PDB file of C-alpha atoms in Angstrom:
ATOM      1  CA  MET A   1     -50.020 -22.503 -38.268  1.00  0.00           C
ATOM      2  CA  GLN A   2     -51.088 -22.474 -41.910  1.00  0.00           C
ATOM      3  CA  ASP A   3     -53.250 -25.346 -43.150  1.00  0.00           C
ATOM      4  CA  GLY A   4     -51.122 -28.066 -44.716  1.00  0.00           C
ATOM      5  CA  SER A   5     -47.988 -27.166 -42.836  1.00  0.00           C
ATOM      6  CA  ASP A   6     -45.669 -29.738 -41.350  1.00  0.00           C
ATOM      7  CA  GLY A   7     -46.454 -28.531 -37.863  1.00  0.00           C
ATOM      8  CA  LYS A   8     -50.071 -29.483 -38.221  1.00  0.00           C
ATOM      9  CA  MET A   9     -49.105 -32.906 -39.466  1.00  0.00           C
ATOM     10  CA  ALA A  10     -46.901 -33.364 -36.451  1.00  0.00           C
ATOM     11  CA  ALA A  11     -49.826 -32.441 -34.251  1.00  0.00           C
ATOM     12  CA  ALA A  12     -51.943 -35.034 -36.011  1.00  0.00           C
ATOM     13  CA  ILE A  13     -49.323 -37.731 -35.434  1.00  0.00           C
ATOM     14  CA  VAL A  14     -49.219 -36.933 -31.750  1.00  0.00           C
ATOM     15  CA  GLN A  15     -52.998 -36.952 -31.542  1.00  0.00           C
ATOM     16  CA  MET A  16     -53.263 -40.247 -33.375  1.00  0.00           C
ATOM     17  CA  SER A  17     -50.667 -41.928 -31.202  1.00  0.00           C
ATOM     18  CA  CYS A  18     -52.950 -41.311 -28.222  1.00  0.00           C
ATOM     19  CA  LEU A  19     -50.162 -41.040 -25.677  1.00  0.00           C
ATOM     20  CA  TYR A  20     -51.357 -41.736 -22.157  1.00  0.00           C
ATOM     21  CA  ARG A  21     -50.385 -39.045 -19.669  1.00  0.00           C
ATOM     22  CA  GLY A  22     -53.099 -39.403 -17.057  1.00  0.00           C
ATOM     23  CA  MET A  23     -55.503 -37.175 -18.978  1.00  0.00           C
ATOM     24  CA  LEU A  24     -56.321 -39.161 -22.085  1.00  0.00           C
ATOM     25  CA  ALA A  25     -58.775 -42.017 -21.797  1.00  0.00           C
ATOM     26  CA  VAL A  26     -57.321 -44.382 -24.397  1.00  0.00           C
ATOM     27  CA  ARG A  27     -53.995 -45.457 -25.786  1.00  0.00           C
ATOM     28  CA  ALA A  28     -53.583 -47.058 -29.220  1.00  0.00           C
ATOM     29  CA  THR A  29     -50.602 -48.706 -30.897  1.00  0.00           C
ATOM     30  CA  GLY A  30     -51.035 -46.179 -33.684  1.00  0.00           C
ATOM     31  CA  ILE A  31     -48.365 -46.371 -36.400  1.00  0.00           C
ATOM     32  CA  ARG A  32     -47.048 -49.340 -38.343  1.00  0.00           C
ATOM     33  CA  THR A  33     -44.064 -48.172 -40.405  1.00  0.00           C
ATOM     34  CA  LEU A  34     -43.261 -49.399 -43.911  1.00  0.00           C
ATOM     35  CA  ILE A  35     -39.572 -49.295 -44.822  1.00  0.00           C
ATOM     36  CA  PRO A  36     -38.819 -47.830 -48.305  1.00  0.00           C
ATOM     37  CA  GLY A  37     -37.118 -50.299 -50.655  1.00  0.00           C
ATOM     38  CA  LEU A  38     -38.648 -53.414 -49.097  1.00  0.00           C
ATOM     39  CA  VAL A  39     -42.095 -52.958 -50.553  1.00  0.00           C
ATOM     40  CA  PRO A  40     -43.358 -51.925 -53.985  1.00  0.00           C
ATOM     41  CA  LEU A  41     -43.683 -48.189 -54.539  1.00  0.00           C
ATOM     42  CA  GLN A  42     -47.460 -48.336 -54.814  1.00  0.00           C
ATOM     43  CA  PHE A  43     -47.606 -49.672 -51.245  1.00  0.00           C
ATOM     44  CA  ARG A  44     -45.252 -47.067 -49.817  1.00  0.00           C
ATOM     45  CA  ALA A  45     -48.090 -45.218 -48.231  1.00  0.00           C
ATOM     46  CA  PHE A  46     -48.657 -44.492 -44.604  1.00  0.00           C
ATOM     47  CA  SER A  47     -50.799 -47.260 -43.134  1.00  0.00           C
ATOM     48  CA  LEU A  48     -52.453 -47.711 -39.772  1.00  0.00           C
ATOM     49  CA  ARG A  49     -53.653 -50.736 -37.862  1.00  0.00           C
ATOM     50  CA  LYS A  50     -57.377 -50.967 -37.601  1.00  0.00           C
ATOM     51  CA  GLU A  51     -57.834 -49.933 -33.991  1.00  0.00           C
ATOM     52  CA  PRO A  52     -61.317 -48.780 -32.878  1.00  0.00           C
ATOM     53  CA  GLU A  53     -59.825 -46.342 -30.376  1.00  0.00           C
ATOM     54  CA  LEU A  54     -57.635 -44.769 -33.067  1.00  0.00           C
ATOM     55  CA  GLU A  55     -60.383 -44.495 -35.646  1.00  0.00           C
ATOM     56  CA  GLU A  56     -62.565 -42.720 -33.132  1.00  0.00           C
ATOM     57  CA  ASN A  57     -59.941 -40.008 -32.844  1.00  0.00           C
ATOM     58  CA  PRO A  58     -61.412 -36.886 -34.522  1.00  0.00           C
ATOM     59  CA  TYR A  59     -58.036 -36.059 -36.082  1.00  0.00           C
ATOM     60  CA  PHE A  60     -57.756 -39.424 -37.879  1.00  0.00           C
ATOM     61  CA  SER A  61     -59.961 -38.744 -40.902  1.00  0.00           C
ATOM     62  CA  LYS A  62     -59.107 -35.050 -41.014  1.00  0.00           C
ATOM     63  CA  TYR A  63     -55.344 -35.508 -41.452  1.00  0.00           C
ATOM     64  CA  GLN A  64     -54.998 -39.019 -42.880  1.00  0.00           C
ATOM     65  CA  ASP A  65     -54.259 -37.834 -46.429  1.00  0.00           C
ATOM     66  CA  LYS A  66     -51.658 -35.281 -45.325  1.00  0.00           C
ATOM     67  CA  ILE A  67     -49.910 -37.830 -43.135  1.00  0.00           C
ATOM     68  CA  GLN A  68     -49.744 -40.253 -46.048  1.00  0.00           C
ATOM     69  CA  LYS A  69     -48.232 -37.542 -48.266  1.00  0.00           C
ATOM     70  CA  LEU A  70     -45.619 -36.734 -45.639  1.00  0.00           C
ATOM     71  CA  ARG A  71     -44.735 -40.419 -45.353  1.00  0.00           C
ATOM     72  CA  SER A  72     -44.251 -40.725 -49.126  1.00  0.00           C
ATOM     73  CA  ALA A  73     -42.582 -37.393 -49.858  1.00  0.00           C
ATOM     74  CA  LYS A  74     -40.319 -37.010 -46.797  1.00  0.00           C
ATOM     75  CA  PRO A  75     -39.684 -40.471 -45.341  1.00  0.00           C
ATOM     76  CA  GLN A  76     -36.685 -39.344 -43.230  1.00  0.00           C
ATOM     77  CA  GLU A  77     -38.589 -36.488 -41.661  1.00  0.00           C
ATOM     78  CA  PHE A  78     -41.513 -38.782 -40.992  1.00  0.00           C
ATOM     79  CA  LYS A  79     -39.165 -41.349 -39.439  1.00  0.00           C
ATOM     80  CA  ALA A  80     -37.725 -38.692 -37.132  1.00  0.00           C
ATOM     81  CA  ARG A  81     -41.188 -37.697 -35.989  1.00  0.00           C
ATOM     82  CA  VAL A  82     -42.124 -41.306 -35.312  1.00  0.00           C
ATOM     83  CA  GLU A  83     -38.976 -41.710 -33.234  1.00  0.00           C
ATOM     84  CA  ASN A  84     -39.871 -38.586 -31.270  1.00  0.00           C
ATOM     85  CA  ARG A  85     -43.288 -40.070 -30.636  1.00  0.00           C
ATOM     86  CA  HIS A  86     -41.756 -43.252 -29.193  1.00  0.00           C
ATOM     87  CA  LYS A  87     -39.441 -41.153 -27.072  1.00  0.00           C
ATOM     88  CA  ALA A  88     -42.418 -39.213 -25.742  1.00  0.00           C
ATOM     89  CA  LYS A  89     -44.029 -42.494 -24.659  1.00  0.00           C
ATOM     90  CA  LYS A  90     -41.077 -43.121 -22.359  1.00  0.00           C
ATOM     91  CA  ASP A  91     -41.351 -39.746 -20.631  1.00  0.00           C
ATOM     92  CA  VAL A  92     -42.463 -39.985 -17.042  1.00  0.00           C
ATOM     93  CA  LEU A  93     -45.588 -38.133 -16.035  1.00  0.00           C
ATOM     94  CA  GLY A  94     -43.682 -35.377 -14.316  1.00  0.00           C
ATOM     95  CA  HIS A  95     -41.960 -34.445 -17.583  1.00  0.00           C
ATOM     96  CA  SER A  96     -44.881 -34.754 -20.002  1.00  0.00           C
ATOM     97  CA  LYS A  97     -46.375 -31.717 -21.649  1.00  0.00           C
ATOM     98  CA  GLN A  98     -49.802 -32.624 -20.303  1.00  0.00           C
ATOM     99  CA  ALA A  99     -48.471 -32.743 -16.757  1.00  0.00           C
ATOM    100  CA  GLU A 100     -46.922 -29.337 -17.374  1.00  0.00           C
ATOM    101  CA  PHE A 101     -50.299 -28.101 -18.561  1.00  0.00           C
ATOM    102  CA  VAL A 102     -51.946 -29.357 -15.364  1.00  0.00           C
ATOM    103  CA  ARG A 103     -49.266 -27.653 -13.282  1.00  0.00           C
ATOM    104  CA  LEU A 104     -49.810 -24.361 -15.066  1.00  0.00           C
ATOM    105  CA  MET A 105     -53.570 -24.628 -14.613  1.00  0.00           C
ATOM    106  CA  GLU A 106     -53.085 -25.244 -10.893  1.00  0.00           C
ATOM    107  CA  GLN A 107     -50.867 -22.175 -10.673  1.00  0.00           C
ATOM    108  CA  GLU A 108     -53.484 -20.114 -12.472  1.00  0.00           C
ATOM    109  CA  LEU A 109     -56.202 -21.332 -10.088  1.00  0.00           C
ATOM    110  CA  GLU A 110     -54.024 -20.506  -7.107  1.00  0.00           C
ATOM    111  CA  GLN A 111     -53.425 -17.019  -8.489  1.00  0.00           C
ATOM    112  CA  LYS A 112     -57.166 -16.486  -8.976  1.00  0.00           C
ATOM    113  CA  GLU A 113     -57.806 -17.553  -5.390  1.00  0.00           C
ATOM    114  CA  LYS A 114     -55.214 -15.055  -4.159  1.00  0.00           C
ATOM    115  CA  MET A 115     -56.847 -12.309  -6.195  1.00  0.00           C
ATOM    116  CA  ALA A 116     -60.267 -13.259  -4.825  1.00  0.00           C
ATOM    117  CA  ALA A 117     -58.883 -13.185  -1.308  1.00  0.00           C
ATOM    118  CA  SER A 118     -57.607  -9.643  -1.821  1.00  0.00           C
ATOM    119  CA  ASP A 119     -61.139  -8.650  -2.890  1.00  0.00           C
ATOM    120  CA  GLY A 120     -62.656 -10.023   0.284  1.00  0.00           C
ATOM    121  CA  LYS A 121     -63.972 -13.169  -1.399  1.00  0.00           C
ATOM    122  CA  SER A 122     -61.510 -15.711  -0.088  1.00  0.00           C
ATOM    123  CA  GLY A 123     -62.284 -19.403   0.136  1.00  0.00           C
ATOM    124  CA  GLY A 124     -65.944 -20.339   0.235  1.00  0.00           C
ATOM    125  CA  PHE A 125     -66.995 -17.449   2.461  1.00  0.00           C
ATOM    126  CA  THR A 126     -70.092 -15.443   1.630  1.00  0.00           C
ATOM    127  CA  LYS A 127     -69.937 -11.700   1.204  1.00  0.00           C
ATOM    128  CA  ASN A 128     -72.784  -9.490   2.441  1.00  0.00           C
ATOM    129  CA  LYS A 129     -75.163 -12.362   3.088  1.00  0.00           C
ATOM    130  CA  THR A 130     -78.497 -11.149   4.462  1.00  0.00           C
ATOM    131  CA  LEU A 131     -81.013 -12.866   6.726  1.00  0.00           C
ATOM    132  CA  ASP A 132     -83.775 -12.760   4.107  1.00  0.00           C
ATOM    133  CA  SER A 133     -81.559 -14.864   1.843  1.00  0.00           C
ATOM    134  CA  ILE A 134     -81.805 -17.611   4.478  1.00  0.00           C
ATOM    135  CA  LEU A 135     -85.245 -17.108   6.007  1.00  0.00           C
ATOM    136  CA  ASP A 136     -88.544 -16.019   4.479  1.00  0.00           C
ATOM    137  CA  LEU A 137     -89.132 -13.056   6.782  1.00  0.00           C
ATOM    138  CA  ASP A 138     -92.772 -12.737   5.718  1.00  0.00           C
ATOM    139  CA  MET A 139     -93.514 -16.302   6.816  1.00  0.00           C
ATOM    140  CA  ILE A 140     -92.051 -15.817  10.290  1.00  0.00           C
ATOM    141  CA  ARG A 141     -93.636 -12.430  10.907  1.00  0.00           C
ATOM    142  CA  ASP A 142     -96.354 -13.902  13.145  1.00  0.00           C
ATOM    143  CA  LYS A 143     -94.078 -16.325  14.971  1.00  0.00           C
ATOM    144  CA  THR A 144     -92.605 -15.756  18.410  1.00  0.00           C
ATOM    145  CA  GLY A 145     -88.914 -15.486  19.139  1.00  0.00           C
ATOM    146  CA  GLU A 146     -88.968 -18.985  20.622  1.00  0.00           C
ATOM    147  CA  GLU A 147     -90.591 -20.436  17.497  1.00  0.00           C
ATOM    148  CA  ILE A 148     -88.104 -18.682  15.244  1.00  0.00           C
ATOM    149  CA  ALA A 149     -85.251 -19.940  17.396  1.00  0.00           C
ATOM    150  CA  GLU A 150     -86.505 -23.502  17.040  1.00  0.00           C
ATOM    151  CA  LEU A 151     -86.827 -23.156  13.255  1.00  0.00           C
ATOM    152  CA  TRP A 152     -83.311 -21.706  13.035  1.00  0.00           C
ATOM    153  CA  MET A 153     -81.675 -24.422  15.084  1.00  0.00           C
ATOM    154  CA  ASN A 154     -83.560 -27.209  13.298  1.00  0.00           C
ATOM    155  CA  TYR A 155     -82.554 -25.789   9.912  1.00  0.00           C
ATOM    156  CA  TYR A 156     -78.848 -25.829  10.760  1.00  0.00           C
ATOM    157  CA  SER A 157     -78.852 -29.077  12.729  1.00  0.00           C
ATOM    158  CA  THR A 158     -78.218 -31.103   9.565  1.00  0.00           C
ATOM    159  CA  LYS A 159     -75.602 -28.769   8.091  1.00  0.00           C
ATOM    160  CA  ASP A 160     -71.819 -28.838   8.422  1.00  0.00           C
ATOM    161  CA  THR A 161     -71.627 -25.649  10.444  1.00  0.00           C
ATOM    162  CA  ILE A 162     -72.677 -24.139  13.767  1.00  0.00           C
ATOM    163  CA  SER A 163     -75.571 -21.900  14.761  1.00  0.00           C
ATOM    164  CA  ALA A 164     -76.968 -20.154  17.798  1.00  0.00           C
ATOM    165  CA  VAL A 165     -79.803 -17.959  18.991  1.00  0.00           C
ATOM    166  CA  ILE A 166     -78.640 -15.132  21.259  1.00  0.00           C
ATOM    167  CA  PRO A 167     -81.060 -13.181  23.480  1.00  0.00           C
ATOM    168  CA  THR A 168     -81.110  -9.490  22.624  1.00  0.00           C
ATOM    169  CA  PRO A 169     -79.706  -8.234  25.983  1.00  0.00           C
ATOM    170  CA  MET A 170     -76.753 -10.626  25.728  1.00  0.00           C
ATOM    171  CA  TYR A 171     -75.972  -9.650  22.145  1.00  0.00           C
ATOM    172  CA  GLU A 172     -76.209  -5.933  22.862  1.00  0.00           C
ATOM    173  CA  LEU A 173     -73.621  -6.372  25.625  1.00  0.00           C
ATOM    174  CA  ILE A 174     -71.328  -8.362  23.312  1.00  0.00           C
ATOM    175  CA  LEU A 175     -71.755  -5.872  20.465  1.00  0.00           C
ATOM    176  CA  SER A 176     -71.069  -2.830  22.622  1.00  0.00           C
ATOM    177  CA  ARG A 177     -67.888  -4.423  23.946  1.00  0.00           C
ATOM    178  CA  SER A 178     -66.791  -5.442  20.444  1.00  0.00           C
ATOM    179  CA  LYS A 179     -66.752  -1.791  19.405  1.00  0.00           C
ATOM    180  CA  SER A 180     -64.218  -0.809  22.053  1.00  0.00           C
ATOM    181  CA  CYS A 181     -62.346  -4.122  22.044  1.00  0.00           C
ATOM    182  CA  GLN A 182     -62.345  -5.380  18.468  1.00  0.00           C
ATOM    183  CA  MET A 183     -59.800  -8.180  18.918  1.00  0.00           C
ATOM    184  CA  PHE A 184     -59.049 -10.997  21.304  1.00  0.00           C
ATOM    185  CA  LEU A 185     -56.814 -14.047  21.496  1.00  0.00           C
ATOM    186  CA  TYR A 186     -58.734 -17.332  21.923  1.00  0.00           C
ATOM    187  CA  ALA A 187     -57.213 -20.643  23.021  1.00  0.00           C
ATOM    188  CA  LEU A 188     -58.333 -23.751  21.143  1.00  0.00           C
ATOM    189  CA  PRO A 189     -57.552 -27.043  22.937  1.00  0.00           C
ATOM    190  CA  GLN A 190     -55.744 -29.599  20.790  1.00  0.00           C
ATOM    191  CA  LYS A 191     -54.490 -33.118  21.490  1.00  0.00           C
ATOM    192  CA  GLU A 192     -51.285 -31.631  22.793  1.00  0.00           C
ATOM    193  CA  GLY A 193     -51.474 -28.134  24.234  1.00  0.00           C
ATOM    194  CA  TYR A 194     -53.403 -25.203  22.784  1.00  0.00           C
ATOM    195  CA  GLU A 195     -53.558 -23.433  19.452  1.00  0.00           C
ATOM    196  CA  PHE A 196     -54.268 -19.719  19.558  1.00  0.00           C
ATOM    197  CA  PHE A 197     -56.734 -17.979  17.263  1.00  0.00           C
ATOM    198  CA  LEU A 198     -57.130 -14.261  16.785  1.00  0.00           C
ATOM    199  CA  GLY A 199     -60.735 -13.084  16.625  1.00  0.00           C
ATOM    200  CA  GLN A 200     -61.498  -9.695  15.072  1.00  0.00           C
ATOM    201  CA  TRP A 201     -64.883  -7.997  14.899  1.00  0.00           C
ATOM    202  CA  SER A 202     -66.143  -6.242  11.781  1.00  0.00           C
ATOM    203  CA  GLY A 203     -69.629  -4.956  12.463  1.00  0.00           C
ATOM    204  CA  HIS A 204     -71.825  -7.991  13.114  1.00  0.00           C
ATOM    205  CA  GLU A 205     -69.182 -10.403  11.816  1.00  0.00           C
ATOM    206  CA  LEU A 206     -66.440 -12.027  13.872  1.00  0.00           C
ATOM    207  CA  HIS A 207     -63.471 -13.322  11.876  1.00  0.00           C
ATOM    208  CA  PHE A 208     -61.091 -15.948  13.261  1.00  0.00           C
ATOM    209  CA  THR A 209     -57.682 -16.936  11.988  1.00  0.00           C
ATOM    210  CA  SER A 210     -54.913 -18.899  13.665  1.00  0.00           C
ATOM    211  CA  LEU A 211     -52.107 -16.956  15.285  1.00  0.00           C
ATOM    212  CA  ILE A 212     -49.554 -18.716  13.100  1.00  0.00           C
ATOM    213  CA  ASN A 213     -51.490 -17.445  10.066  1.00  0.00           C
ATOM    214  CA  VAL A 214     -51.217 -13.914  11.383  1.00  0.00           C
ATOM    215  CA  GLN A 215     -47.500 -14.331  11.978  1.00  0.00           C
ATOM    216  CA  MET A 216     -46.997 -15.605   8.426  1.00  0.00           C
ATOM    217  CA  HIS A 217     -49.328 -13.300   6.469  1.00  0.00           C
ATOM    218  CA  GLY A 218     -49.858 -10.295   8.724  1.00  0.00           C
ATOM    219  CA  GLU A 219     -52.932  -8.229   7.864  1.00  0.00           C
ATOM    220  CA  ASN A 220     -53.506 -10.405   4.780  1.00  0.00           C
ATOM    221  CA  ALA A 221     -54.052 -13.547   6.876  1.00  0.00           C
ATOM    222  CA  PRO A 222     -57.185 -15.292   5.513  1.00  0.00           C
ATOM    223  CA  SER A 223     -60.196 -15.956   7.725  1.00  0.00           C
ATOM    224  CA  GLN A 224     -60.659 -19.584   8.726  1.00  0.00           C
ATOM    225  CA  LEU A 225     -63.953 -19.093  10.542  1.00  0.00           C
ATOM    226  CA  ILE A 226     -66.544 -16.311  10.345  1.00  0.00           C
ATOM    227  CA  LEU A 227     -69.473 -15.912  12.728  1.00  0.00           C
ATOM    228  CA  TYR A 228     -72.417 -14.024  11.214  1.00  0.00           C
ATOM    229  CA  HIS A 229     -74.846 -12.324  13.592  1.00  0.00           C
ATOM    230  CA  TYR A 230     -78.220 -11.279  12.155  1.00  0.00           C
ATOM    231  CA  ALA A 231     -79.806  -8.578  14.285  1.00  0.00           C
ATOM    232  CA  ASP A 232     -82.866  -8.023  12.050  1.00  0.00           C
ATOM    233  CA  LEU A 233     -85.231  -9.492  14.656  1.00  0.00           C
ATOM    234  CA  LYS A 234     -83.419  -8.100  17.680  1.00  0.00           C
ATOM    235  CA  ASP A 235     -86.047  -5.549  18.669  1.00  0.00           C
ATOM    236  CA  GLN A 236     -89.272  -7.201  17.488  1.00  0.00           C
ATOM    237  CA  LYS A 237     -88.575 -10.813  18.458  1.00  0.00           C
ATOM    238  CA  GLY A 238     -85.893 -10.404  21.108  1.00  0.00           C
ATOM    239  CA  VAL A 239     -83.398 -12.717  19.404  1.00  0.00           C
ATOM    240  CA  VAL A 240     -80.248 -12.442  17.302  1.00  0.00           C
ATOM    241  CA  LEU A 241     -79.580 -15.334  14.947  1.00  0.00           C
ATOM    242  CA  MET A 242     -76.032 -16.573  14.430  1.00  0.00           C
ATOM    243  CA  THR A 243     -74.499 -18.969  11.958  1.00  0.00           C
ATOM    244  CA  ALA A 244     -71.014 -19.516  10.631  1.00  0.00           C
ATOM    245  CA  GLU A 245     -68.866 -20.450   7.672  1.00  0.00           C
ATOM    246  CA  LEU A 246     -65.595 -22.261   8.166  1.00  0.00           C
ATOM    247  CA  ASP A 247     -62.633 -23.493   6.192  1.00  0.00           C
ATOM    248  CA  PRO A 248     -62.873 -27.287   6.662  1.00  0.00           C
ATOM    249  CA  LYS A 249     -59.205 -27.731   5.702  1.00  0.00           C
ATOM    250  CA  ASN A 250     -58.126 -25.870   8.821  1.00  0.00           C
ATOM    251  CA  ILE A 251     -60.897 -26.080  11.386  1.00  0.00           C
ATOM    252  CA  THR A 252     -63.599 -28.597  12.349  1.00  0.00           C
ATOM    253  CA  VAL A 253     -67.187 -27.945  13.350  1.00  0.00           C
ATOM    254  CA  HIS A 254     -66.420 -28.906  16.968  1.00  0.00           C
ATOM    255  CA  GLN A 255     -63.495 -26.510  17.074  1.00  0.00           C
ATOM    256  CA  ALA A 256     -65.660 -23.758  15.588  1.00  0.00           C
ATOM    257  CA  GLN A 257     -68.243 -24.408  18.296  1.00  0.00           C
ATOM    258  CA  CYS A 258     -65.575 -24.093  20.987  1.00  0.00           C
ATOM    259  CA  LEU A 259     -64.432 -20.723  19.624  1.00  0.00           C
ATOM    260  CA  ALA A 260     -68.019 -19.473  19.338  1.00  0.00           C
ATOM    261  CA  ASN A 261     -68.691 -20.478  22.949  1.00  0.00           C
ATOM    262  CA  GLN A 262     -65.666 -18.498  24.062  1.00  0.00           C
ATOM    263  CA  VAL A 263     -67.140 -15.330  22.565  1.00  0.00           C
ATOM    264  CA  GLN A 264     -69.934 -15.479  25.118  1.00  0.00           C
ATOM    265  CA  LEU A 265     -67.456 -16.487  27.820  1.00  0.00           C
ATOM    266  CA  PHE A 266     -65.209 -13.452  27.322  1.00  0.00           C
ATOM    267  CA  TYR A 267     -67.468 -10.803  25.735  1.00  0.00           C
ATOM    268  CA  GLY A 268     -70.796 -11.717  27.354  1.00  0.00           C
ATOM    269  CA  THR A 269     -69.585 -12.371  30.880  1.00  0.00           C
ATOM    270  CA  GLN A 270     -70.747 -10.493  33.950  1.00  0.00           C
ATOM    271  CA  ARG A 271     -67.481 -11.379  35.658  1.00  0.00           C
ATOM    272  CA  LYS A 272     -65.208  -8.358  35.564  1.00  0.00           C
ATOM    273  CA  GLU A 273     -62.008 -10.371  35.907  1.00  0.00           C
ATOM    274  CA  THR A 274     -62.860 -12.349  32.788  1.00  0.00           C
ATOM    275  CA  TYR A 275     -63.713  -9.362  30.599  1.00  0.00           C
ATOM    276  CA  ARG A 276     -60.632  -7.567  31.897  1.00  0.00           C
ATOM    277  CA  LEU A 277     -58.564 -10.007  29.841  1.00  0.00           C
ATOM    278  CA  VAL A 278     -60.256  -8.658  26.711  1.00  0.00           C
ATOM    279  CA  GLU A 279     -59.636  -5.076  27.780  1.00  0.00           C
ATOM    280  CA  THR A 280     -56.000  -5.784  28.588  1.00  0.00           C
ATOM    281  CA  PHE A 281     -55.404  -7.420  25.205  1.00  0.00           C
ATOM    282  CA  ASN A 282     -56.769  -4.350  23.384  1.00  0.00           C
ATOM    283  CA  GLN A 283     -55.678  -1.495  25.624  1.00  0.00           C
ATOM    284  CA  HIS A 284     -52.547  -2.775  27.370  1.00  0.00           C
ATOM    285  CA  PRO A 285     -51.184  -5.569  25.148  1.00  0.00           C
ATOM    286  CA  SER A 286     -47.790  -5.566  26.867  1.00  0.00           C
ATOM    287  CA  ASP A 287     -49.507  -6.639  30.093  1.00  0.00           C
ATOM    288  CA  PHE A 288     -51.549  -9.419  28.472  1.00  0.00           C
ATOM    289  CA  LYS A 289     -50.816 -12.972  29.650  1.00  0.00           C
ATOM    290  CA  HIS A 290     -52.051 -15.719  27.356  1.00  0.00           C
ATOM    291  CA  MET A 291     -51.867 -18.309  30.147  1.00  0.00           C
ATOM    292  CA  LEU A 292     -54.735 -16.492  31.884  1.00  0.00           C
ATOM    293  CA  VAL A 293     -56.910 -17.203  28.833  1.00  0.00           C
ATOM    294  CA  ILE A 294     -56.116 -20.902  29.157  1.00  0.00           C
ATOM    295  CA  ALA A 295     -56.839 -20.821  32.883  1.00  0.00           C
ATOM    296  CA  GLU A 296     -60.206 -19.131  32.264  1.00  0.00           C
ATOM    297  CA  LEU A 297     -61.081 -21.636  29.566  1.00  0.00           C
ATOM    298  CA  GLU A 298     -60.195 -24.630  31.731  1.00  0.00           C
ATOM    299  CA  GLN A 299     -62.159 -23.219  34.628  1.00  0.00           C
ATOM    300  CA  SER A 300     -65.241 -22.811  32.424  1.00  0.00           C
ATOM    301  CA  GLY A 301     -64.985 -26.387  31.089  1.00  0.00           C
ATOM    302  CA  LEU A 302     -65.672 -25.266  27.498  1.00  0.00           C
ATOM    303  CA  GLY A 303     -62.556 -26.860  26.069  1.00  0.00           C
ATOM    304  CA  SER A 304     -62.797 -30.263  27.707  1.00  0.00           C
ATOM    305  CA  ALA A 305     -65.084 -31.734  25.059  1.00  0.00           C
ATOM    306  CA  VAL A 306     -62.910 -30.476  22.186  1.00  0.00           C
ATOM    307  CA  ALA A 307     -59.433 -31.476  23.335  1.00  0.00           C
ATOM    308  CA  PRO A 308     -59.659 -35.270  22.659  1.00  0.00           C
ATOM    309  CA  GLY A 309     -60.890 -34.691  19.130  1.00  0.00           C
ATOM    310  CA  GLY A 310     -58.524 -31.892  18.299  1.00  0.00           C
ATOM    311  CA  SER A 311     -56.069 -32.285  15.482  1.00  0.00           C
TER     312      SER A 311
END
């Protein structure tokens, strides 16, 4: 708007009234009206109560003269604006302009998150994180695999995630199987029954998302847990370091640990009957029986510690 316009004066009145809508810190009484005809002309000027909160408003001194001129020159228009201000005070939060602003900002944030998800940057998950961003590889060059394993586990013991150190032969078996069988259905014990999670390999990463997520979003289902396997030290130190990132709104650390343990159970097993479930899921899905996964999990005892704390 142009400087001196009525619209700017209206904005000043709203600012000076300090309406509380959950976002503003103060609320002042603001305007004391003077009725034309009941006071001498020289006093028919816009006046304000001396309120510290109001005088601290940055718009007070800037627009005081223009508000006074509006009050003197167009008393009816000014009266209408004052009435609108009082009406605005009665609006509930859900109908206030500030609440509408918050709603729009939340929608914008949600849209940005969706766009980030489509770029592979969903949630708080890290993209292309390398081992040297976690460990100083020069400092551990002279350490043994056992010493590195101890450092790794101690480092993550105080963090809200899971970690593991996998012997090279075990990881090579898991990795080779992940190339021919990229997906598997894992059973996560809950307080009542089981919740199924789909795990899908992508190189050295294993992404988990709940089956209901897959049913709702298809191939765009967001990851809720990612296991990162760092094979940098596989040949020299004989260990592969693993850590994870999880969505705490949907999965707990204990549940993440249960799913990670099942990777070794199904992909690292020497028992042919157990790994056959993975092969069947990938190569003969129509013959796959999810109850056999539950039976295998119960037999192993991996889910017993998770079930009471499940949600």
